[in-house]
Short mmCIF file of C-alpha atoms in Angstrom, two decimals:
data_model
loop_
_atom_site.label_atom_id
_atom_site.label_comp_id
_atom_site.label_asym_id
_atom_site.label_seq_id
_atom_site.Cartn_x
_atom_site.Cartn_y
_atom_site.Cartn_z
CA UNK A 1 0.00 0.00 0.00
CA UNK A 2 2.88 2.37 0.79
CA UNK A 3 4.29 2.02 -2.73
CA UNK A 4 0.87 2.78 -4.20
CA UNK A 5 0.50 5.86 -1.99
CA UNK A 6 3.97 7.04 -3.08
CA UNK A 7 2.89 6.70 -6.70
CA UNK A 8 -0.22 8.74 -5.82
CA UNK A 9 2.01 11.45 -4.41
CA UNK A 10 4.02 11.52 -7.65
CA UNK A 11 0.87 11.68 -9.81
CA UNK A 12 -0.61 14.40 -7.60
CA UNK A 13 2.55 16.55 -7.80
CA UNK A 14 2.84 16.05 -11.56
CA UNK A 15 -0.77 17.02 -12.23
CA UNK A 16 -0.55 19.97 -9.85
CA UNK A 17 2.49 21.32 -11.69
CA UNK A 18 0.95 20.75 -15.11
CA UNK A 19 -2.39 22.25 -14.03
CA UNK A 20 -0.84 25.34 -12.47
CA UNK A 21 1.38 25.87 -15.52
CA UNK A 22 -1.53 25.36 -17.91
CA UNK A 23 -3.67 27.86 -16.02
CA UNK A 24 -1.30 30.57 -17.30
CA UNK A 25 -2.56 29.80 -20.82
CA UNK A 26 -5.67 31.77 -19.84
CA UNK A 27 -3.64 34.94 -19.38
CA UNK A 28 -1.82 34.31 -22.63
CA UNK A 29 -5.17 33.84 -24.41
CA UNK A 30 -6.40 37.16 -22.99
CA UNK A 31 -3.24 38.91 -24.20
CA UNK A 32 -3.58 37.38 -27.68
CA UNK A 33 -7.27 38.34 -27.77
CA UNK A 34 -6.52 41.90 -26.68
CA UNK A 35 -3.68 42.41 -29.15
CA UNK A 36 -5.79 40.91 -31.92
CA UNK A 37 -8.69 43.24 -31.13
CA UNK A 38 -6.43 46.30 -30.89
CA UNK A 39 -4.77 45.54 -34.22
CA UNK A 40 -8.10 44.77 -35.86
CA UNK A 41 -9.75 48.02 -34.74
CA UNK A 42 -6.75 50.37 -35.03
CA UNK A 43 -5.18 49.31 -38.33
CA UNK A 44 -8.04 47.19 -39.71
CA UNK A 45 -5.93 44.00 -39.90
CA UNK A 46 -6.65 40.56 -38.58
CA UNK A 47 -5.64 36.98 -39.10
CA UNK A 48 -7.33 33.65 -38.64
CA UNK A 49 -4.10 32.47 -37.01
CA UNK A 50 -4.66 34.90 -34.12
CA UNK A 51 -8.22 33.66 -33.63
CA UNK A 52 -7.13 30.04 -33.79
CA UNK A 53 -4.31 30.76 -31.34
CA UNK A 54 -6.94 31.93 -28.83
CA UNK A 55 -8.91 28.71 -29.35
CA UNK A 56 -5.75 26.63 -28.98
CA UNK A 57 -4.74 28.38 -25.76
CA UNK A 58 -8.22 28.02 -24.25
CA UNK A 59 -8.45 24.39 -25.33
CA UNK A 60 -5.01 23.64 -23.93
CA UNK A 61 -5.90 25.24 -20.63
CA UNK A 62 -9.18 23.35 -20.25
CA UNK A 63 -7.66 20.02 -21.26
CA UNK A 64 -4.54 20.28 -19.13
CA UNK A 65 -6.18 21.52 -15.93
CA UNK A 66 -8.80 18.75 -15.83
CA UNK A 67 -6.61 16.33 -13.86
CA UNK A 68 -5.61 19.09 -11.44
CA UNK A 69 -9.29 20.00 -10.97
CA UNK A 70 -9.98 16.37 -10.03
CA UNK A 71 -7.06 16.40 -7.60
CA UNK A 72 -8.34 19.47 -5.74
CA UNK A 73 -11.98 18.37 -5.93
CA UNK A 74 -12.95 21.33 -8.13
CA UNK A 75 -14.94 19.20 -10.55
CA UNK A 76 -18.72 19.16 -10.75
CA UNK A 77 -20.34 17.18 -7.98
CA UNK A 78 -23.79 17.09 -6.41
CA UNK A 79 -22.71 18.50 -3.03
CA UNK A 80 -26.30 18.75 -1.77
CA UNK A 81 -26.46 14.96 -1.76
CA UNK A 82 -22.78 14.08 -1.18
CA UNK A 83 -22.50 16.48 1.76
CA UNK A 84 -25.11 14.49 3.68
CA UNK A 85 -23.29 11.19 3.26
CA UNK A 86 -20.63 9.79 5.57
CA UNK A 87 -16.99 10.09 4.47
CA UNK A 88 -16.86 6.31 3.99
CA UNK A 89 -19.94 6.36 1.73
CA UNK A 90 -18.52 9.29 -0.22
CA UNK A 91 -15.26 7.36 -0.66
CA UNK A 92 -17.18 4.31 -1.93
CA UNK A 93 -19.10 6.47 -4.42
CA UNK A 94 -15.86 8.07 -5.61
CA UNK A 95 -14.25 4.65 -6.08
CA UNK A 96 -17.27 3.33 -7.98
CA UNK A 97 -17.47 6.45 -10.16
CA UNK A 98 -13.74 6.38 -10.83
CA UNK A 99 -13.66 2.72 -11.77
CA UNK A 100 -16.83 2.56 -13.84
CA UNK A 101 -17.10 6.05 -15.34
CA UNK A 102 -13.98 8.21 -15.12
CA UNK A 103 -11.34 5.62 -16.05
CA UNK A 104 -13.23 3.96 -18.92
CA UNK A 105 -14.28 7.25 -20.50
CA UNK A 106 -10.83 8.82 -20.11
CA UNK A 107 -9.06 5.81 -21.58
CA UNK A 108 -11.56 5.44 -24.43
CA UNK A 109 -11.15 9.10 -25.41
CA UNK A 110 -7.35 8.86 -25.18
CA UNK A 111 -7.36 5.65 -27.26
CA UNK A 112 -9.72 6.89 -29.98
CA UNK A 113 -8.04 10.29 -30.28
CA UNK A 114 -4.72 8.65 -31.13
CA UNK A 115 -5.49 7.75 -34.80
CA UNK A 116 -6.63 11.31 -35.52
CA UNK A 117 -3.40 12.62 -33.99
CA UNK A 118 -1.25 10.23 -36.05
CA UNK A 119 -3.14 11.12 -39.24
CA UNK A 120 -2.87 14.84 -38.51
CA UNK A 121 0.86 14.51 -37.83
CA UNK A 122 1.46 12.37 -40.94
CA UNK A 123 -0.21 14.79 -43.34
CA UNK A 124 0.84 17.90 -41.38
CA UNK A 125 -2.83 18.87 -41.21
CA UNK A 126 -3.56 22.57 -41.50
CA UNK A 127 -6.64 24.54 -40.62
CA UNK A 128 -9.13 24.83 -43.45
CA UNK A 129 -9.34 28.58 -42.74
CA UNK A 130 -7.06 30.87 -44.76
CA UNK A 131 -3.97 31.69 -42.72
CA UNK A 132 -4.90 29.14 -40.06
CA UNK A 133 -2.56 27.09 -37.91
CA UNK A 134 -1.39 23.49 -38.01
CA UNK A 135 -3.74 21.11 -36.19
CA UNK A 136 -1.58 18.33 -34.74
CA UNK A 137 -0.30 20.31 -31.72
CA UNK A 138 -3.88 20.57 -30.46
CA UNK A 139 -4.57 16.95 -31.26
CA UNK A 140 -1.59 15.95 -29.08
CA UNK A 141 -3.26 17.52 -26.07
CA UNK A 142 -6.32 15.28 -26.23
CA UNK A 143 -4.69 11.91 -25.48
CA UNK A 144 -2.18 13.56 -23.14
CA UNK A 145 -4.91 15.30 -21.14
CA UNK A 146 -7.09 12.21 -20.85
CA UNK A 147 -4.16 10.00 -19.82
CA UNK A 148 -3.31 12.58 -17.12
CA UNK A 149 -6.96 12.56 -16.04
CA UNK A 150 -6.99 8.75 -15.92
CA UNK A 151 -3.78 8.75 -13.85
CA UNK A 152 -5.30 11.23 -11.42
CA UNK A 153 -8.39 9.04 -11.28
CA UNK A 154 -6.20 6.07 -10.33
CA UNK A 155 -4.53 8.21 -7.66
CA UNK A 156 -7.88 9.25 -6.21
CA UNK A 157 -9.15 5.65 -6.20
CA UNK A 158 -6.02 4.41 -4.41
CA UNK A 159 -6.22 7.19 -1.79
CA UNK A 160 -9.87 6.39 -1.09
CA UNK A 161 -9.15 2.65 -0.85
CA UNK A 162 -6.36 3.43 1.63
CA UNK A 163 -8.79 5.56 3.63
CA UNK A 164 -11.39 2.77 3.71
CA UNK A 165 -8.69 0.30 4.80
CA UNK A 166 -7.58 2.63 7.59
CA UNK A 167 -4.19 3.15 5.93
CA UNK A 168 -4.56 6.83 5.10
CA UNK A 169 -6.47 10.00 5.85
CA UNK A 170 -9.76 10.88 4.25
CA UNK A 171 -8.55 12.37 0.94
CA UNK A 172 -11.64 14.55 0.67
CA UNK A 173 -11.33 16.05 4.20
CA UNK A 174 -8.89 18.82 3.24
CA UNK A 175 -10.26 19.46 -0.24
CA UNK A 176 -13.06 21.85 0.64
CA UNK A 177 -10.70 24.40 2.13
CA UNK A 178 -8.07 23.74 -0.54
CA UNK A 179 -10.55 24.26 -3.37
CA UNK A 180 -11.92 27.46 -1.90
CA UNK A 181 -8.40 28.87 -1.58
CA UNK A 182 -7.73 28.40 -5.29
#
């Protein structure tokens, strides 16, 4: 169990670093949007590449912070119901949801996004819009993000199993305060 909990610690740190770094893509997207708008309205110039860059930055941010959001319990949950359940029942629900929903969906999306990535890379796929960007860098983020999400799901399942076995603290106990602080 100790080795599994150490691997959880590694996954948690990795996803926290990636999520915090990816959150800066939001600021970059705002800067790109602002510069694009200023150029468009002051000198009447624009480019589809600038618009697509905004989409890429926003997509990258949303994809790469998903695992971090799971780690800090910032994902959507029905707190009205879950808040009335015991910590052990909540842990059992999280384990069930992780095993039968989160992991299968994450791995299926990662698996089925791979052929599109390979095809995009092989043909050096470009946007169909004039002056648009290459597509494969965005396609890389899909399997990467869903593998990271699946790894975080495994980490959360292990931590909850350890809690139920009396081998670790309740992983959800500190999350409410942690989530509110971020």
